[in-house]
XYZ file of C-alpha atoms in Angstrom:
69
model
C 5.991 -19.607 -177.590
C 8.495 -21.474 -175.414
C 11.647 -22.665 -177.083
C 12.457 -26.317 -176.740
C 15.884 -27.762 -176.149
C 16.130 -30.614 -178.629
C 18.828 -33.138 -177.860
C 19.455 -36.405 -179.590
C 19.200 -39.354 -177.218
C 19.278 -43.073 -177.873
C 16.687 -45.096 -176.005
C 16.478 -48.863 -176.088
C 13.171 -50.719 -175.952
C 12.368 -54.416 -176.049
C 11.411 -55.392 -179.588
C 7.741 -56.033 -178.786
C 7.385 -52.691 -177.002
C 9.049 -50.841 -179.867
C 6.665 -52.474 -182.345
C 3.707 -51.316 -180.240
C 5.069 -47.767 -180.103
C 5.705 -47.795 -183.855
C 2.190 -49.092 -184.509
C 0.680 -46.344 -182.360
C 2.856 -43.686 -184.012
C 1.669 -44.852 -187.430
C -1.951 -44.983 -186.293
C -1.786 -41.423 -184.986
C 0.450 -40.198 -187.828
C 2.992 -39.017 -185.240
C 6.702 -39.556 -184.686
C 8.080 -42.095 -182.225
C 9.523 -39.182 -180.281
C 6.117 -37.521 -179.985
C 4.503 -40.746 -178.726
C 7.209 -41.329 -176.100
C 7.104 -37.683 -174.956
C 3.315 -37.774 -174.552
C 3.526 -41.109 -172.724
C 6.086 -39.626 -170.314
C 3.942 -36.545 -169.667
C 0.921 -38.734 -168.937
C 2.816 -41.219 -166.746
C 5.360 -39.092 -164.870
C 3.176 -38.440 -161.811
C 2.757 -42.181 -161.330
C 6.414 -42.902 -162.063
C 7.574 -40.417 -159.428
C 5.673 -42.513 -156.872
C 7.960 -45.493 -157.537
C 10.586 -46.007 -154.827
C 14.149 -45.247 -155.824
C 16.710 -48.023 -155.766
C 18.087 -46.519 -152.558
C 14.643 -46.613 -150.897
C 14.116 -50.338 -151.369
C 14.789 -52.529 -148.334
C 17.945 -54.627 -148.448
C 16.189 -57.857 -149.425
C 19.186 -58.787 -151.510
C 22.140 -58.387 -149.152
C 24.274 -60.557 -151.445
C 23.681 -58.224 -154.397
C 26.326 -55.522 -154.166
C 25.848 -54.125 -157.661
C 25.717 -50.349 -157.752
C 26.731 -49.805 -154.130
C 30.236 -48.629 -155.000
C 29.350 -46.846 -158.234
């Protein structure tokens, strides 16, 4: 059996989204962590198709946030 590296991490969700996740966790009798991990595993292929911030055209030339960070 593979060992898992468990690290504590704080994630912030909009209140409505968190309520939905909590409802689903209760419905499935699972932890919030389990629900989020399963959601990531199911969605990661699609998420990796999203363009990175650096790949997006410079539609907002006036927005210099993040360019010097």
